Amino acid sequence: MRPTKRPPRAAWRLTPLLTLAAAGILGMGILAPAAPAAESTIPNNLSFPAIWSDGVALTVPGTFGSAKLTVQDPATGLYLQGVADPADPTGATSANIWQAENAMAIPGTPVDVSQIDWGDNLEAKSLSLGKPVRVETTLLKDLSTTMKGYTMKSASGTKNTEVFGTDGTTYDSTQATVYSACARLTIQRLEVSRNDPYLSLMTWDANKGEWIGKKLVASAIVNSGVWSGGEGSGYSAEINGSGKAIYGYNWTTSNLAAGDYRITFSLDPNCPTAALNTFITPDTSVYVTPTEETAALVAQAGSGSGGSATGGVPKIDAVNNLSYIDVELGSPAYEPYVPAPANTTLPVISGSPVEGQTLSTTAGSWDNNPTSYSYQWQVCDSTGAICGNVNDATAAGYKLGAADVGHTVRVLVTATNDTGPTTVASAPTAVVTALPSPPTTNPQQDQGARKLASQIRLQMQWLTQTRARVFGWVQPRHDGRRLMIQQRTRTGWRTVASVRLTKQTQQRSQFTLTLNNLAAGVYRAYLGGDTVYAESASSHMTIRALVRLTTRLQVLAQHRVRLSGTVTPRHDGQRAMIQMRTRSGWRTVARVQLRTATQQRSQYAITLARLKRGTYRVYLNGDPAHRPSASASVTVR
């Protein structure tokens, strides 16, 4: 026998697990012995090495290195699990107790899963509708230093009635099971075939613990963590008949419709009973069942609908710390998924780009059967690069006004079907020109009445993401006059602020004021005319839209944190920067790609190891339509 205690080695702190009184201790598997026929109340023994990765463990009988082997099965010579001790009249004490070597992970050291073993019944065949389905998952960790396990053999029975025992010998195992108190099981019905290529459009919602995808997947019918289950009552962690620490669930299908179902095993960073320290990585693989075992299960496939080897194929998703398998229940029939409309020909604007003329647009050409179209006209700069919506311009036609002169115009067309909307933009028009001014009755008298317009210079400086300082000058001097800051609307210019002019030099006046929450759009500085000077306006200034970034910090383990959040509006495919504040400013330490979250926003998530203490933020560079933006800062201590 091995000694009861020994010093730490490799990446694990190896200690005998005598008892563990902690929140979230879970139930044990119960196995009926060959005789007597009544079910035993004695739990199974741990026969395969185990790593307790999150500081919480299953309760296991006995002490490693101190096996109690009392009663042998006369037919096989094995010491069976769950055999009552003849000396105990209550039948609550086991005659045979053994315990494989098990270990607590070193706090702060992440446990990376090497392999995931899904139940062979899910992998080898289709499943019968109305019959209970056993869902089992086992996490395995490759070991650099072996751990001791007990050899196990089948004594009698098959499948659910199989009885296991040991001959008392130990062996050196190069693997151990991994137990995480943060395991979650989610089962959802797919709304399309499990072979539909558009399933890749689904996204994982870590807060809900389920997949999201309109017309692709339904809400979860099972969504449970091991912390909320218990033996026989829900999703639970168990010691199974062969002595391994596994996750198990008895899935009742009697009230379900035939269909393809996604079963997801995830490691939840929000679990209430432990700090997650267990991770599925890009190096994690799916355990491959031995060939002879697979062949036996395929031969039994006739008991499932379809009668052929149509089992699921487990997949690894390291980004979301999960694995899933899509299985067939009964004989479903699905229509192919129809994605949101896809544009094949852009909308085309017709009409003359002249003040007072009306432009019209086509809807363009689309695939995927749009059921409706909507329109939004935009006014852009002279190059067509920076554009903003025109209020209430949502018809297929648009009448050009004085505010459009000197700019280009384009239209956004949104096509919608049952799956969702898709928006594309037309090419911009040529620069809109003004109508010729009618001649005055007395040009010489009109020119002499007032001098030329004043010259106005308008500038802006962002103080924060929502506050800006606008400033500039007017020449010649107009001290004491009020200057208006105006925003362009569909019908003209709207004054949003005013400021009194003060002396700057002998030739010019100056102005400065601070504005909060400036909306995206086109602005100018405007000075009304008087008896000497004509009304005057500065050059137009375009303010780009502000992107809103949120961030959430989760401490997973010592020097390992997870940053996640959203970006509104969507910036799918762009890279956000994780930045640390330094004495001289902000320094980029990592980048993360944005992915679709909803029709309105993108999302990101990144796990960082060995992150230094300090203040961090998420930053997104600007583009022609949006200015640079940063999230609120978070502190890593």
mmCIF file of N, CA, C and O in Angstrom, residues 34-64:
data_model
loop_
_atom_site.group_PDB
_atom_site.id
_atom_site.type_symbol
_atom_site.label_atom_id
_atom_site.label_comp_id
_atom_site.label_asym_id
_atom_site.label_seq_id
_atom_site.Cartn_x
_atom_site.Cartn_y
_atom_site.Cartn_z
ATOM 1 N N ALA A 34 -24.516 -7.727 -6.449
ATOM 2 C CA ALA A 34 -25.121 -8.918 -7.053
ATOM 3 C C ALA A 34 -26.129 -9.551 -6.116
ATOM 4 O O ALA A 34 -27.147 -10.078 -6.542
ATOM 5 N N ALA A 35 -25.871 -9.533 -4.824
ATOM 6 C CA ALA A 35 -26.792 -10.081 -3.839
ATOM 7 C C ALA A 35 -26.562 -9.335 -2.531
ATOM 8 O O ALA A 35 -25.430 -8.992 -2.196
ATOM 9 N N PRO A 36 -27.552 -9.012 -1.751
ATOM 10 C CA PRO A 36 -28.954 -9.307 -2.006
ATOM 11 C C PRO A 36 -29.548 -8.402 -3.070
ATOM 12 O O PRO A 36 -28.930 -7.454 -3.481
ATOM 13 N N ALA A 37 -30.800 -8.681 -3.460
ATOM 14 C CA ALA A 37 -31.436 -7.939 -4.531
ATOM 15 C C ALA A 37 -31.767 -6.510 -4.122
ATOM 16 O O ALA A 37 -31.835 -5.616 -4.954
ATOM 17 N N ALA A 38 -32.002 -6.250 -2.846
ATOM 18 C CA ALA A 38 -32.354 -4.903 -2.387
ATOM 19 C C ALA A 38 -31.195 -3.939 -2.634
ATOM 20 O O ALA A 38 -30.034 -4.316 -2.526
ATOM 21 N N GLU A 39 -31.529 -2.681 -2.962
ATOM 22 C CA GLU A 39 -30.493 -1.691 -3.263
ATOM 23 C C GLU A 39 -29.723 -1.332 -1.997
ATOM 24 O O GLU A 39 -30.294 -1.118 -0.937
ATOM 25 N N SER A 40 -28.423 -1.240 -2.121
ATOM 26 C CA SER A 40 -27.578 -0.886 -0.991
ATOM 27 C C SER A 40 -27.608 0.607 -0.760
ATOM 28 O O SER A 40 -27.823 1.388 -1.663
ATOM 29 N N THR A 41 -27.392 1.048 0.468
ATOM 30 C CA THR A 41 -27.275 2.473 0.786
ATOM 31 C C THR A 41 -25.824 2.888 0.887
ATOM 32 O O THR A 41 -25.521 3.996 1.298
ATOM 33 N N ILE A 42 -24.912 1.977 0.526
ATOM 34 C CA ILE A 42 -23.482 2.243 0.643
ATOM 35 C C ILE A 42 -22.975 2.824 -0.662
ATOM 36 O O ILE A 42 -23.241 2.277 -1.730
ATOM 37 N N PRO A 43 -22.258 3.966 -0.626
ATOM 38 C CA PRO A 43 -21.796 4.597 -1.870
ATOM 39 C C PRO A 43 -20.681 3.817 -2.530
ATOM 40 O O PRO A 43 -20.022 2.979 -1.919
ATOM 41 N N ASN A 44 -20.465 4.134 -3.823
ATOM 42 C CA ASN A 44 -19.389 3.506 -4.568
ATOM 43 C C ASN A 44 -18.030 4.000 -4.094
ATOM 44 O O ASN A 44 -17.894 5.100 -3.562
ATOM 45 N N ASN A 45 -17.018 3.171 -4.341
ATOM 46 C CA ASN A 45 -15.649 3.531 -3.993
ATOM 47 C C ASN A 45 -14.985 4.272 -5.153
ATOM 48 O O ASN A 45 -15.283 4.018 -6.320
ATOM 49 N N LEU A 46 -14.057 5.174 -4.819
ATOM 50 C CA LEU A 46 -13.252 5.861 -5.834
ATOM 51 C C LEU A 46 -12.130 4.927 -6.254
ATOM 52 O O LEU A 46 -11.282 4.568 -5.451
ATOM 53 N N SER A 47 -12.130 4.516 -7.522
ATOM 54 C CA SER A 47 -11.127 3.569 -8.019
ATOM 55 C C SER A 47 -10.150 4.197 -8.994
ATOM 56 O O SER A 47 -9.068 3.673 -9.211
ATOM 57 N N PHE A 48 -10.565 5.321 -9.617
ATOM 58 C CA PHE A 48 -9.719 5.994 -10.598
ATOM 59 C C PHE A 48 -9.247 7.309 -9.984
ATOM 60 O O PHE A 48 -10.035 8.018 -9.349
ATOM 61 N N PRO A 49 -7.971 7.680 -10.134
ATOM 62 C CA PRO A 49 -7.463 8.904 -9.507
ATOM 63 C C PRO A 49 -8.311 10.125 -9.861
ATOM 64 O O PRO A 49 -8.888 10.210 -10.944
ATOM 65 N N ALA A 50 -8.363 11.096 -8.952
ATOM 66 C CA ALA A 50 -9.192 12.284 -9.147
ATOM 67 C C ALA A 50 -8.444 13.539 -8.704
ATOM 68 O O ALA A 50 -7.658 13.500 -7.760
ATOM 69 N N ILE A 51 -8.704 14.624 -9.413
ATOM 70 C CA ILE A 51 -8.200 15.942 -9.056
ATOM 71 C C ILE A 51 -9.405 16.805 -8.679
ATOM 72 O O ILE A 51 -10.337 16.957 -9.467
ATOM 73 N N TRP A 52 -9.396 17.387 -7.492
ATOM 74 C CA TRP A 52 -10.446 18.312 -7.062
ATOM 75 C C TRP A 52 -9.929 19.722 -7.385
ATOM 76 O O TRP A 52 -9.052 20.250 -6.715
ATOM 77 N N SER A 53 -10.502 20.340 -8.419
ATOM 78 C CA SER A 53 -9.821 21.507 -9.003
ATOM 79 C C SER A 53 -10.275 22.851 -8.461
ATOM 80 O O SER A 53 -9.552 23.828 -8.580
ATOM 81 N N ASP A 54 -11.467 22.960 -7.895
ATOM 82 C CA ASP A 54 -11.990 24.260 -7.475
ATOM 83 C C ASP A 54 -12.085 24.416 -5.965
ATOM 84 O O ASP A 54 -12.804 25.286 -5.483
ATOM 85 N N GLY A 55 -11.383 23.559 -5.215
ATOM 86 C CA GLY A 55 -11.429 23.662 -3.762
ATOM 87 C C GLY A 55 -12.631 22.996 -3.135
ATOM 88 O O GLY A 55 -12.852 23.103 -1.935
ATOM 89 N N VAL A 56 -13.450 22.328 -3.940
ATOM 90 C CA VAL A 56 -14.614 21.577 -3.454
ATOM 91 C C VAL A 56 -14.518 20.173 -4.017
ATOM 92 O O VAL A 56 -14.129 19.988 -5.166
ATOM 93 N N ALA A 57 -14.856 19.169 -3.206
ATOM 94 C CA ALA A 57 -14.686 17.784 -3.643
ATOM 95 C C ALA A 57 -15.931 16.964 -3.360
ATOM 96 O O ALA A 57 -16.793 17.341 -2.572
ATOM 97 N N LEU A 58 -16.015 15.831 -4.027
ATOM 98 C CA LEU A 58 -17.030 14.843 -3.686
ATOM 99 C C LEU A 58 -16.638 14.143 -2.385
ATOM 100 O O LEU A 58 -15.457 13.987 -2.081
ATOM 101 N N THR A 59 -17.639 13.718 -1.643
ATOM 102 C CA THR A 59 -17.369 12.932 -0.449
ATOM 103 C C THR A 59 -17.128 11.485 -0.864
ATOM 104 O O THR A 59 -17.968 10.880 -1.518
ATOM 105 N N VAL A 60 -15.961 10.939 -0.520
ATOM 106 C CA VAL A 60 -15.629 9.570 -0.904
ATOM 107 C C VAL A 60 -15.311 8.763 0.340
ATOM 108 O O VAL A 60 -14.738 9.269 1.301
ATOM 109 N N PRO A 61 -15.706 7.489 0.362
ATOM 110 C CA PRO A 61 -15.471 6.674 1.551
ATOM 111 C C PRO A 61 -14.006 6.265 1.674
ATOM 112 O O PRO A 61 -13.273 6.203 0.692
ATOM 113 N N GLY A 62 -13.598 5.987 2.895
ATOM 114 C CA GLY A 62 -12.265 5.433 3.121
ATOM 115 C C GLY A 62 -11.164 6.469 3.028
ATOM 116 O O GLY A 62 -11.392 7.650 2.859
ATOM 117 N N THR A 63 -9.936 5.984 3.144
ATOM 118 C CA THR A 63 -8.732 6.813 3.095
ATOM 119 C C THR A 63 -7.751 6.172 2.136
ATOM 120 O O THR A 63 -7.532 4.961 2.178
ATOM 121 N N PHE A 64 -7.164 6.986 1.266
ATOM 122 C CA PHE A 64 -6.219 6.432 0.320
ATOM 123 C C PHE A 64 -5.077 5.723 1.057
ATOM 124 O O PHE A 64 -4.505 6.248 2.001
#
